[in-house]
Amino acid sequence: MSREVGDVVRGELGFRFAEPADFDGDGVADIVGGARYIGKGYAVVFTKPTPRRWEGEWPNGLYGQDVTAVPDLNGDATADLVISAPNAIVDGKLGGIVEARTAAGQLLWRTKGEYAGLGWQLDRAGDQDGDGVGDIWAGSPSDAQGGHVYLLSGRDGHVIRRIDNHEHDDAFGWYVVSIADLDGDGLSDVAVGAPNAGQGGAVFLISSRGNVLHNIRGARPHGRFGEMLTALDDVDGDGTADVAVGVPGASDASGLGEVAIVSGKTGNVLHRLSQQHPGELYGRALATLDDLDGDGARDFAVGAPWYGTAEKPRMGRIEVRSARSLRVLAQIDGDTANDWLGWHMARAGAALSKPGILLGRLEAHDGRGALELHEFR
């Protein structure tokens, strides 16, 4: 339906991004993204007719690694952005930063990382502290002594809570995703990926208060269980929401990717979906979509960005699956070599009048990257 292309060679627009939101008050949701690989990196809001774009302040800081649209933080009735630069050196220390800005680029707040990698992954947490403003989960996976996850105030960025893990080099916080309330305290909880934990990776389902509810271990050596996550509805009928876990495997031709559907109630693996083609990085991206098949549960997409043919290597593909029956509802294949279609994805939401998906082509156009909206019909 539409496509936005990055404007810097090798900038990689769209490494990670979130569902579009209305930034200019025109009633239409706008796409946001970042391009982290151009020196200082940049963030961009694709408002019409003129996008709004600004650069980071830190050389090689990976500014724009993740750009998340959030509801109104400053009371102006339009959406705002939370942006990360996980490799930023601040005050002589490699800690990373997470900051909030308006769509015009006005800085609302900035949080400096205590440990390397703050903001490697972001997700909206809902209003956890009861101040009327939604808060933010931020992963900080780069501490060799064990990763961290922060709950940041959406109002001013202060640290509400820090959740620590103590397995060395586990990459705890590599991916964080808000999930439904599992422990009944009325607040949404969080799933945290630690793809380097143990031999095969791990996923932790954690209460909003920081208590570990389930510690789920990957069964396959070097599978990178937990590299990607997405929240599901209750797919097995036990009254508790569930989680999809990406297990993309090693980043070479021998990688055997899969997706595991994990019970939010027990932490047990309910189902496994396996890749179709060797080395395609099946499960490298996941996204929760609308209920496309009408069975009462939101469906989900799986990305395999290194799928390809001899003529078109790593063009990428995505498949959309029913969350309950697991049948394939739709598939979109890349059409150009080395585009990496499906490196990251998000629900299209209000950017389209019908259900749709926002897809990233990370290496398209000489690595400029592209974000495109597809509508399901």
mmCIF file of C-alpha atoms in Angstrom, residues 123-124 175-182 188-191 205 228-235 240-246 260-262 264 286-290 297-301 323 347:
data_model
loop_
_atom_site.group_PDB
_atom_site.id
_atom_site.type_symbol
_atom_site.label_atom_id
_atom_site.label_comp_id
_atom_site.label_asym_id
_atom_site.label_seq_id
_atom_site.Cartn_x
_atom_site.Cartn_y
_atom_site.Cartn_z
ATOM 1 C CA ASP A 123 8.387 -2.009 24.319
ATOM 2 C CA ARG A 124 5.429 -0.174 25.762
ATOM 3 C CA TYR A 175 14.329 -8.804 23.487
ATOM 4 C CA VAL A 176 11.542 -7.591 25.769
ATOM 5 C CA VAL A 177 7.828 -7.649 25.090
ATOM 6 C CA SER A 178 4.895 -6.628 27.223
ATOM 7 C CA ILE A 179 2.500 -9.521 27.863
ATOM 8 C CA ALA A 180 -0.903 -9.879 29.477
ATOM 9 C CA ASP A 181 -1.238 -9.962 33.266
ATOM 10 C CA LEU A 182 -0.165 -13.475 34.307
ATOM 11 C CA SER A 188 0.727 -6.250 32.377
ATOM 12 C CA ASP A 189 3.845 -8.392 32.766
ATOM 13 C CA VAL A 190 6.924 -8.840 30.590
ATOM 14 C CA ALA A 191 8.636 -11.610 28.622
ATOM 15 C CA LEU A 205 8.147 -14.603 32.018
ATOM 16 C CA MET A 228 12.617 -12.749 19.281
ATOM 17 C CA LEU A 229 9.297 -12.727 21.130
ATOM 18 C CA THR A 230 5.721 -11.674 20.602
ATOM 19 C CA ALA A 231 2.717 -11.728 22.916
ATOM 20 C CA LEU A 232 -0.246 -13.917 21.969
ATOM 21 C CA ASP A 233 -3.793 -14.206 23.225
ATOM 22 C CA ASP A 234 -4.951 -17.352 25.028
ATOM 23 C CA VAL A 235 -4.397 -19.895 22.244
ATOM 24 C CA THR A 240 -4.041 -17.350 30.331
ATOM 25 C CA ALA A 241 -2.344 -15.519 27.477
ATOM 26 C CA ASP A 242 0.581 -17.208 25.736
ATOM 27 C CA VAL A 243 3.831 -16.213 24.016
ATOM 28 C CA ALA A 244 5.543 -17.013 20.701
ATOM 29 C CA VAL A 245 9.326 -17.432 20.877
ATOM 30 C CA GLY A 246 11.721 -17.151 17.948
ATOM 31 C CA ALA A 260 7.880 -22.185 19.822
ATOM 32 C CA ILE A 261 4.421 -21.414 21.231
ATOM 33 C CA VAL A 262 4.815 -21.248 25.015
ATOM 34 C CA GLY A 264 1.794 -18.364 29.824
ATOM 35 C CA LEU A 286 7.739 -12.119 15.041
ATOM 36 C CA ALA A 287 4.743 -9.796 15.162
ATOM 37 C CA THR A 288 1.250 -10.028 16.625
ATOM 38 C CA LEU A 289 -1.425 -8.951 14.135
ATOM 39 C CA ASP A 290 -5.215 -8.708 14.067
ATOM 40 C CA ALA A 297 -7.480 -14.819 18.855
ATOM 41 C CA ARG A 298 -5.060 -12.395 17.248
ATOM 42 C CA ASP A 299 -2.834 -14.049 14.667
ATOM 43 C CA PHE A 300 0.905 -13.605 14.169
ATOM 44 C CA ALA A 301 3.597 -13.308 11.520
ATOM 45 C CA ALA A 323 -2.567 -18.423 16.506
ATOM 46 C CA ARG A 347 0.971 -4.596 13.061
#
